[in-house]
């Protein structure tokens, strides 16, 4: 094949909407969120994860992370005061509560009863009238039956497992009048201890591209106006050997490594043999993508400076 024909072939793929829609459909996107509730063991793991996530979200570091993301949104010209916001996959309210603090009214969609309960415990009395909690899976909701078409100023979905196919993305867009925010992985999750365990187990799962590339390309081909930010975030963690051993099954499952009895025994033996002093140090993180879609004023971008 000549270079010109080769270039034409790839150009057609790059700008072919049907190719990208089909490619994302064929991508393995079954979320760990769904898997966690499919058996007693996974329900227990999910409950442990939910409580830890809630605790971490409302530490000073967790609050600062939320404020950085909200600050980026505000820097694009979004004034949250008096906005109606649909927070999709709200968890225990890590964004719902600061949105309400800024004067927004928030409908928080979160299917987990435990996370709903933690959110209700965390919402200050002064904000309770500004927040409505919907305990349903967003992908199962009928937007028409709920009269949610173009009902909200802003649809917001931060690292929400439901945003794993174009149909659900379009459903989120259909609820909004002005803005839509979506964040997701922009590449493989990074975990230095898991990298070691792949060598120990001799298993190397096929890399599945993150959703970010599909979302960006489909928004581009469908003529949406949007702003994108991709960042790399890495944290360095120290845990006791016993804490790590307790989490091995959950971590191996998340990274698509085997969790049979033999594999777990091998992984545990490696951890105990390698970290004889009782403390495991590792890094985890990855590249994260943020997208803010402008629906009402696609040419609007206002960057605020200090003092404004």
mmCIF file of C-alpha atoms in Angstrom:
data_model
loop_
_atom_site.group_PDB
_atom_site.id
_atom_site.type_symbol
_atom_site.label_atom_id
_atom_site.label_comp_id
_atom_site.label_asym_id
_atom_site.label_seq_id
_atom_site.Cartn_x
_atom_site.Cartn_y
_atom_site.Cartn_z
ATOM 1 C CA UNK A 1 0.000 0.000 0.000
ATOM 2 C CA UNK A 2 1.374 3.430 -0.924
ATOM 3 C CA UNK A 3 2.021 6.054 1.727
ATOM 4 C CA UNK A 4 -0.839 8.190 0.358
ATOM 5 C CA UNK A 5 -3.319 5.319 0.555
ATOM 6 C CA UNK A 6 -2.090 4.449 4.046
ATOM 7 C CA UNK A 7 -2.537 8.055 5.174
ATOM 8 C CA UNK A 8 -6.006 8.178 3.589
ATOM 9 C CA UNK A 9 -6.983 4.972 5.399
ATOM 10 C CA UNK A 10 -6.031 6.333 8.817
ATOM 11 C CA UNK A 11 -7.567 9.722 8.072
ATOM 12 C CA UNK A 12 -10.878 8.021 7.294
ATOM 13 C CA UNK A 13 -10.719 6.132 10.581
ATOM 14 C CA UNK A 14 -9.874 9.290 12.519
ATOM 15 C CA UNK A 15 -12.909 11.163 11.198
ATOM 16 C CA UNK A 16 -15.401 8.305 10.894
ATOM 17 C CA UNK A 17 -18.045 8.684 13.591
ATOM 18 C CA UNK A 18 -19.371 5.143 13.153
ATOM 19 C CA UNK A 19 -15.887 3.669 13.659
ATOM 20 C CA UNK A 20 -15.475 5.434 17.002
ATOM 21 C CA UNK A 21 -18.978 4.580 18.209
ATOM 22 C CA UNK A 22 -18.453 0.911 17.361
ATOM 23 C CA UNK A 23 -14.950 0.855 18.849
ATOM 24 C CA UNK A 24 -16.206 2.089 22.209
ATOM 25 C CA UNK A 25 -19.078 -0.411 22.180
ATOM 26 C CA UNK A 26 -16.565 -3.199 21.639
ATOM 27 C CA UNK A 27 -14.290 -1.938 24.403
ATOM 28 C CA UNK A 28 -14.556 -3.878 27.675
ATOM 29 C CA UNK A 29 -16.232 -1.390 29.997
ATOM 30 C CA UNK A 30 -17.852 -3.521 32.698
ATOM 31 C CA UNK A 31 -17.307 -1.432 35.768
ATOM 32 C CA UNK A 32 -15.840 -2.648 39.031
ATOM 33 C CA UNK A 33 -18.662 -0.663 40.628
ATOM 34 C CA UNK A 34 -21.198 -3.157 39.250
ATOM 35 C CA UNK A 35 -19.027 -6.155 40.031
ATOM 36 C CA UNK A 36 -18.610 -5.251 43.693
ATOM 37 C CA UNK A 37 -22.265 -5.947 44.459
ATOM 38 C CA UNK A 38 -22.565 -9.300 42.712
ATOM 39 C CA UNK A 39 -21.615 -11.596 45.657
ATOM 40 C CA UNK A 40 -21.391 -11.431 49.470
ATOM 41 C CA UNK A 41 -17.594 -11.148 49.319
ATOM 42 C CA UNK A 42 -17.761 -8.324 46.800
ATOM 43 C CA UNK A 43 -20.521 -6.589 48.736
ATOM 44 C CA UNK A 44 -18.270 -6.672 51.795
ATOM 45 C CA UNK A 45 -15.352 -5.342 49.732
ATOM 46 C CA UNK A 46 -17.549 -2.577 48.328
ATOM 47 C CA UNK A 47 -18.748 -1.584 51.785
ATOM 48 C CA UNK A 48 -15.155 -1.391 53.009
ATOM 49 C CA UNK A 49 -14.176 0.638 49.925
ATOM 50 C CA UNK A 50 -17.166 2.986 50.333
ATOM 51 C CA UNK A 51 -16.340 3.788 53.953
ATOM 52 C CA UNK A 52 -12.660 4.341 53.144
ATOM 53 C CA UNK A 53 -13.536 6.492 50.130
ATOM 54 C CA UNK A 54 -15.900 8.592 52.225
ATOM 55 C CA UNK A 55 -13.301 9.064 54.939
ATOM 56 C CA UNK A 56 -10.576 10.022 52.451
ATOM 57 C CA UNK A 57 -12.897 12.361 50.523
ATOM 58 C CA UNK A 58 -13.545 14.527 53.556
ATOM 59 C CA UNK A 59 -9.974 14.759 54.807
ATOM 60 C CA UNK A 60 -8.210 18.076 54.207
ATOM 61 C CA UNK A 61 -6.424 16.570 51.216
ATOM 62 C CA UNK A 62 -9.690 15.232 49.791
ATOM 63 C CA UNK A 63 -11.430 18.585 50.188
ATOM 64 C CA UNK A 64 -8.518 20.349 48.518
ATOM 65 C CA UNK A 65 -8.768 18.001 45.533
ATOM 66 C CA UNK A 66 -12.480 18.783 45.160
ATOM 67 C CA UNK A 67 -11.765 22.497 45.422
ATOM 68 C CA UNK A 68 -9.100 22.251 42.687
ATOM 69 C CA UNK A 69 -11.591 20.620 40.324
ATOM 70 C CA UNK A 70 -14.365 23.081 41.156
ATOM 71 C CA UNK A 71 -11.866 25.933 40.767
ATOM 72 C CA UNK A 72 -10.975 24.696 37.268
ATOM 73 C CA UNK A 73 -14.676 24.637 36.343
ATOM 74 C CA UNK A 74 -15.178 28.166 37.695
ATOM 75 C CA UNK A 75 -12.137 29.304 35.729
ATOM 76 C CA UNK A 76 -13.984 28.374 32.549
ATOM 77 C CA UNK A 77 -16.632 30.985 33.387
ATOM 78 C CA UNK A 78 -19.106 28.801 35.289
ATOM 79 C CA UNK A 79 -20.800 30.684 38.145
ATOM 80 C CA UNK A 80 -22.248 27.987 40.409
ATOM 81 C CA UNK A 81 -24.423 30.355 42.435
ATOM 82 C CA UNK A 82 -28.124 29.700 41.736
ATOM 83 C CA UNK A 83 -27.347 26.888 39.272
ATOM 84 C CA UNK A 84 -29.386 23.689 39.310
ATOM 85 C CA UNK A 85 -26.918 20.786 39.222
ATOM 86 C CA UNK A 86 -27.389 17.080 38.554
ATOM 87 C CA UNK A 87 -24.523 15.290 40.337
ATOM 88 C CA UNK A 88 -24.324 11.861 38.704
ATOM 89 C CA UNK A 89 -22.620 9.223 40.832
ATOM 90 C CA UNK A 90 -22.486 11.575 43.801
ATOM 91 C CA UNK A 91 -20.988 9.001 46.214
ATOM 92 C CA UNK A 92 -21.153 10.489 49.730
ATOM 93 C CA UNK A 93 -21.380 14.097 48.560
ATOM 94 C CA UNK A 94 -17.777 15.142 47.986
ATOM 95 C CA UNK A 95 -18.942 17.551 45.245
ATOM 96 C CA UNK A 96 -22.636 17.794 46.114
ATOM 97 C CA UNK A 97 -21.917 19.574 49.395
ATOM 98 C CA UNK A 98 -19.446 22.218 48.110
ATOM 99 C CA UNK A 99 -21.774 22.893 45.153
ATOM 100 C CA UNK A 100 -24.601 23.604 47.602
ATOM 101 C CA UNK A 101 -22.219 25.717 49.685
ATOM 102 C CA UNK A 102 -21.698 27.888 46.602
ATOM 103 C CA UNK A 103 -25.435 28.533 46.284
ATOM 104 C CA UNK A 104 -26.442 25.766 43.873
ATOM 105 C CA UNK A 105 -29.408 23.446 44.234
ATOM 106 C CA UNK A 106 -28.225 19.876 43.710
ATOM 107 C CA UNK A 107 -29.928 16.637 42.715
ATOM 108 C CA UNK A 108 -27.502 13.899 43.768
ATOM 109 C CA UNK A 109 -27.898 10.557 41.965
ATOM 110 C CA UNK A 110 -26.255 7.727 43.894
ATOM 111 C CA UNK A 111 -27.462 4.085 43.828
ATOM 112 C CA UNK A 112 -25.536 2.864 46.890
ATOM 113 C CA UNK A 113 -27.653 2.894 50.052
ATOM 114 C CA UNK A 114 -24.505 3.038 52.158
ATOM 115 C CA UNK A 115 -23.113 6.054 50.318
ATOM 116 C CA UNK A 116 -26.537 7.710 50.493
ATOM 117 C CA UNK A 117 -26.554 7.182 54.248
ATOM 118 C CA UNK A 118 -23.046 8.627 54.608
ATOM 119 C CA UNK A 119 -24.040 11.623 52.489
ATOM 120 C CA UNK A 120 -27.080 12.322 54.656
ATOM 121 C CA UNK A 121 -24.888 12.173 57.770
ATOM 122 C CA UNK A 122 -22.418 14.629 56.229
ATOM 123 C CA UNK A 123 -24.756 17.285 54.792
ATOM 124 C CA UNK A 124 -24.936 20.250 57.209
ATOM 125 C CA UNK A 125 -28.469 21.148 58.362
ATOM 126 C CA UNK A 126 -28.177 24.516 56.615
ATOM 127 C CA UNK A 127 -27.792 22.812 53.214
ATOM 128 C CA UNK A 128 -30.396 20.059 53.505
ATOM 129 C CA UNK A 129 -33.078 22.029 51.652
ATOM 130 C CA UNK A 130 -30.658 22.585 48.736
ATOM 131 C CA UNK A 131 -29.912 18.882 48.149
ATOM 132 C CA UNK A 132 -32.216 16.145 46.852
ATOM 133 C CA UNK A 133 -30.878 12.557 46.837
ATOM 134 C CA UNK A 134 -32.063 10.077 44.185
ATOM 135 C CA UNK A 135 -31.146 6.491 45.062
ATOM 136 C CA UNK A 136 -31.074 5.022 41.544
ATOM 137 C CA UNK A 137 -28.518 3.998 38.941
ATOM 138 C CA UNK A 138 -28.310 6.814 36.421
ATOM 139 C CA UNK A 139 -28.119 4.435 33.459
ATOM 140 C CA UNK A 140 -31.454 2.874 34.552
ATOM 141 C CA UNK A 141 -33.285 6.182 34.884
ATOM 142 C CA UNK A 142 -35.815 7.247 32.253
ATOM 143 C CA UNK A 143 -35.077 10.909 31.644
ATOM 144 C CA UNK A 144 -38.476 11.330 29.993
ATOM 145 C CA UNK A 145 -40.426 9.776 32.867
ATOM 146 C CA UNK A 146 -38.634 11.977 35.397
ATOM 147 C CA UNK A 147 -39.084 15.084 33.208
ATOM 148 C CA UNK A 148 -35.342 15.645 33.374
ATOM 149 C CA UNK A 149 -34.840 16.675 29.729
ATOM 150 C CA UNK A 150 -32.971 20.004 29.825
ATOM 151 C CA UNK A 151 -34.090 20.383 33.443
ATOM 152 C CA UNK A 152 -30.694 21.189 34.969
ATOM 153 C CA UNK A 153 -28.250 23.970 34.249
ATOM 154 C CA UNK A 154 -25.295 21.663 34.814
ATOM 155 C CA UNK A 155 -24.835 17.873 34.615
ATOM 156 C CA UNK A 156 -21.754 16.763 36.555
ATOM 157 C CA UNK A 157 -20.168 13.286 36.583
ATOM 158 C CA UNK A 158 -16.801 12.897 38.307
ATOM 159 C CA UNK A 159 -15.126 9.494 37.783
ATOM 160 C CA UNK A 160 -18.582 7.945 37.497
ATOM 161 C CA UNK A 161 -18.643 4.303 36.308
ATOM 162 C CA UNK A 162 -21.930 4.970 34.504
ATOM 163 C CA UNK A 163 -20.099 7.202 32.005
ATOM 164 C CA UNK A 164 -18.651 4.192 30.218
ATOM 165 C CA UNK A 165 -20.536 4.336 26.913
ATOM 166 C CA UNK A 166 -21.758 6.996 24.532
ATOM 167 C CA UNK A 167 -25.454 6.325 25.212
ATOM 168 C CA UNK A 168 -25.044 7.257 28.880
ATOM 169 C CA UNK A 169 -22.942 10.298 27.982
ATOM 170 C CA UNK A 170 -25.736 11.486 25.681
ATOM 171 C CA UNK A 171 -28.263 10.831 28.443
ATOM 172 C CA UNK A 172 -26.253 13.084 30.772
ATOM 173 C CA UNK A 173 -26.009 15.772 28.072
ATOM 174 C CA UNK A 174 -29.765 15.591 27.482
ATOM 175 C CA UNK A 175 -30.446 16.619 31.110
ATOM 176 C CA UNK A 176 -28.420 19.856 30.879
ATOM 177 C CA UNK A 177 -29.094 23.313 29.497
ATOM 178 C CA UNK A 178 -25.707 24.978 29.915
ATOM 179 C CA UNK A 179 -22.826 22.744 30.961
ATOM 180 C CA UNK A 180 -21.763 19.120 31.270
ATOM 181 C CA UNK A 181 -18.660 17.978 33.161
ATOM 182 C CA UNK A 182 -17.213 14.479 32.795
ATOM 183 C CA UNK A 183 -13.972 13.148 34.254
ATOM 184 C CA UNK A 184 -12.441 9.729 33.710
ATOM 185 C CA UNK A 185 -9.130 7.899 33.425
ATOM 186 C CA UNK A 186 -6.968 9.020 30.505
ATOM 187 C CA UNK A 187 -4.846 5.886 30.403
ATOM 188 C CA UNK A 188 -4.060 2.856 32.508
ATOM 189 C CA UNK A 189 -4.160 3.023 36.293
ATOM 190 C CA UNK A 190 -0.680 3.017 37.800
ATOM 191 C CA UNK A 191 0.184 0.971 40.887
ATOM 192 C CA UNK A 192 3.815 0.060 41.532
ATOM 193 C CA UNK A 193 2.988 -2.862 43.837
ATOM 194 C CA UNK A 194 0.577 -4.320 41.286
ATOM 195 C CA UNK A 195 3.319 -4.069 38.655
ATOM 196 C CA UNK A 196 5.496 -6.240 40.906
ATOM 197 C CA UNK A 197 2.668 -8.721 41.428
ATOM 198 C CA UNK A 198 2.135 -9.072 37.678
ATOM 199 C CA UNK A 199 5.711 -10.366 37.502
ATOM 200 C CA UNK A 200 5.147 -12.682 40.461
ATOM 201 C CA UNK A 201 1.950 -14.143 38.994
ATOM 202 C CA UNK A 202 3.213 -14.126 35.414
ATOM 203 C CA UNK A 203 -0.006 -12.490 34.240
ATOM 204 C CA UNK A 204 -0.067 -9.366 32.064
ATOM 205 C CA UNK A 205 -3.643 -8.247 31.310
ATOM 206 C CA UNK A 206 -4.222 -6.642 27.932
ATOM 207 C CA UNK A 207 -4.163 -2.887 28.284
ATOM 208 C CA UNK A 208 -7.622 -1.407 27.786
ATOM 209 C CA UNK A 209 -7.543 2.243 26.774
ATOM 210 C CA UNK A 210 -9.354 4.624 29.094
ATOM 211 C CA UNK A 211 -12.635 6.188 28.090
ATOM 212 C CA UNK A 212 -11.180 9.669 27.675
ATOM 213 C CA UNK A 213 -9.999 9.197 24.082
ATOM 214 C CA UNK A 214 -13.376 7.918 22.946
ATOM 215 C CA UNK A 215 -15.265 10.727 24.682
ATOM 216 C CA UNK A 216 -13.025 13.445 23.241
ATOM 217 C CA UNK A 217 -13.165 12.105 19.709
ATOM 218 C CA UNK A 218 -16.928 11.558 19.721
ATOM 219 C CA UNK A 219 -17.591 15.028 21.145
ATOM 220 C CA UNK A 220 -15.342 16.467 18.440
ATOM 221 C CA UNK A 221 -17.043 14.540 15.624
ATOM 222 C CA UNK A 222 -20.495 15.483 16.954
ATOM 223 C CA UNK A 223 -19.575 19.208 16.928
ATOM 224 C CA UNK A 224 -19.720 19.879 20.650
ATOM 225 C CA UNK A 225 -17.706 22.735 22.089
ATOM 226 C CA UNK A 226 -15.621 21.698 25.067
ATOM 227 C CA UNK A 227 -12.559 22.397 27.161
ATOM 228 C CA UNK A 228 -10.247 19.560 28.185
ATOM 229 C CA UNK A 229 -7.591 19.160 30.848
ATOM 230 C CA UNK A 230 -5.432 16.065 31.342
ATOM 231 C CA UNK A 231 -3.267 15.776 34.434
ATOM 232 C CA UNK A 232 -1.006 13.117 35.925
ATOM 233 C CA UNK A 233 -1.623 12.509 39.614
ATOM 234 C CA UNK A 234 0.565 10.234 41.730
ATOM 235 C CA UNK A 235 0.404 9.538 45.451
ATOM 236 C CA UNK A 236 2.993 7.747 47.589
ATOM 237 C CA UNK A 237 1.583 5.476 50.250
ATOM 238 C CA UNK A 238 2.832 3.552 53.264
ATOM 239 C CA UNK A 239 0.741 0.697 54.641
ATOM 240 C CA UNK A 240 1.385 -2.159 57.014
ATOM 241 C CA UNK A 241 1.901 -5.601 55.523
ATOM 242 C CA UNK A 242 -1.329 -6.792 57.172
ATOM 243 C CA UNK A 243 -3.322 -3.932 55.632
ATOM 244 C CA UNK A 244 -1.906 -4.753 52.191
ATOM 245 C CA UNK A 245 -2.634 -8.463 52.568
ATOM 246 C CA UNK A 246 -6.208 -7.586 53.530
ATOM 247 C CA UNK A 247 -6.595 -5.578 50.298
ATOM 248 C CA UNK A 248 -4.885 -7.984 47.904
ATOM 249 C CA UNK A 249 -8.054 -9.623 46.603
ATOM 250 C CA UNK A 250 -9.708 -6.266 45.926
ATOM 251 C CA UNK A 251 -6.621 -4.824 44.202
ATOM 252 C CA UNK A 252 -5.948 -7.901 42.078
ATOM 253 C CA UNK A 253 -9.582 -7.928 40.939
ATOM 254 C CA UNK A 254 -9.520 -4.209 40.103
ATOM 255 C CA UNK A 255 -6.423 -4.683 37.936
ATOM 256 C CA UNK A 256 -7.841 -7.817 36.259
ATOM 257 C CA UNK A 257 -5.369 -10.202 37.901
ATOM 258 C CA UNK A 258 -6.394 -13.681 39.131
ATOM 259 C CA UNK A 259 -7.864 -13.930 42.628
ATOM 260 C CA UNK A 260 -7.974 -17.712 43.011
ATOM 261 C CA UNK A 261 -6.594 -19.226 46.217
ATOM 262 C CA UNK A 262 -3.203 -20.067 44.681
ATOM 263 C CA UNK A 263 -2.674 -16.596 43.206
ATOM 264 C CA UNK A 264 -3.631 -14.894 46.454
ATOM 265 C CA UNK A 265 -1.193 -17.138 48.347
ATOM 266 C CA UNK A 266 1.626 -16.278 45.924
ATOM 267 C CA UNK A 267 0.898 -12.569 46.177
ATOM 268 C CA UNK A 268 0.752 -12.679 49.969
ATOM 269 C CA UNK A 269 4.016 -14.603 50.177
ATOM 270 C CA UNK A 270 5.720 -12.029 47.950
ATOM 271 C CA UNK A 271 4.533 -9.150 50.127
ATOM 272 C CA UNK A 272 5.612 -10.832 53.371
ATOM 273 C CA UNK A 273 9.002 -11.880 51.979
ATOM 274 C CA UNK A 274 9.757 -8.508 50.373
ATOM 275 C CA UNK A 275 8.662 -6.220 53.205
ATOM 276 C CA UNK A 276 10.031 -8.037 56.249
ATOM 277 C CA UNK A 277 10.090 -4.838 58.306
ATOM 278 C CA UNK A 278 6.296 -4.739 58.158
ATOM 279 C CA UNK A 279 5.831 -1.574 56.074
ATOM 280 C CA UNK A 280 4.947 -1.524 52.357
ATOM 281 C CA UNK A 281 5.728 1.622 50.344
ATOM 282 C CA UNK A 282 4.276 2.037 46.858
ATOM 283 C CA UNK A 283 2.962 4.627 44.419
ATOM 284 C CA UNK A 284 -0.356 4.737 42.611
ATOM 285 C CA UNK A 285 -2.175 7.131 40.323
ATOM 286 C CA UNK A 286 -2.355 7.754 36.607
ATOM 287 C CA UNK A 287 -3.516 10.282 34.044
ATOM 288 C CA UNK A 288 -6.944 11.779 34.589
ATOM 289 C CA UNK A 289 -9.036 13.657 32.048
ATOM 290 C CA UNK A 290 -11.558 16.426 32.658
ATOM 291 C CA UNK A 291 -14.009 17.703 30.057
ATOM 292 C CA UNK A 292 -16.342 20.690 30.372
ATOM 293 C CA UNK A 293 -18.899 20.828 27.561
ATOM 294 C CA UNK A 294 -20.396 24.256 26.807
ATOM 295 C CA UNK A 295 -23.966 23.886 25.540
ATOM 296 C CA UNK A 296 -25.494 27.353 25.781
ATOM 297 C CA UNK A 297 -22.560 29.616 24.867
ATOM 298 C CA UNK A 298 -20.010 27.426 23.076
ATOM 299 C CA UNK A 299 -17.587 30.312 22.554
ATOM 300 C CA UNK A 300 -17.548 31.384 26.199
ATOM 301 C CA UNK A 301 -14.402 31.012 28.217
ATOM 302 C CA UNK A 302 -13.578 33.340 31.078
ATOM 303 C CA UNK A 303 -10.389 32.863 33.066
ATOM 304 C CA UNK A 304 -10.579 34.667 36.357
ATOM 305 C CA UNK A 305 -7.544 36.237 37.965
ATOM 306 C CA UNK A 306 -6.862 37.055 41.585
ATOM 307 C CA UNK A 307 -8.812 40.049 42.791
ATOM 308 C CA UNK A 308 -11.723 39.566 40.394
#
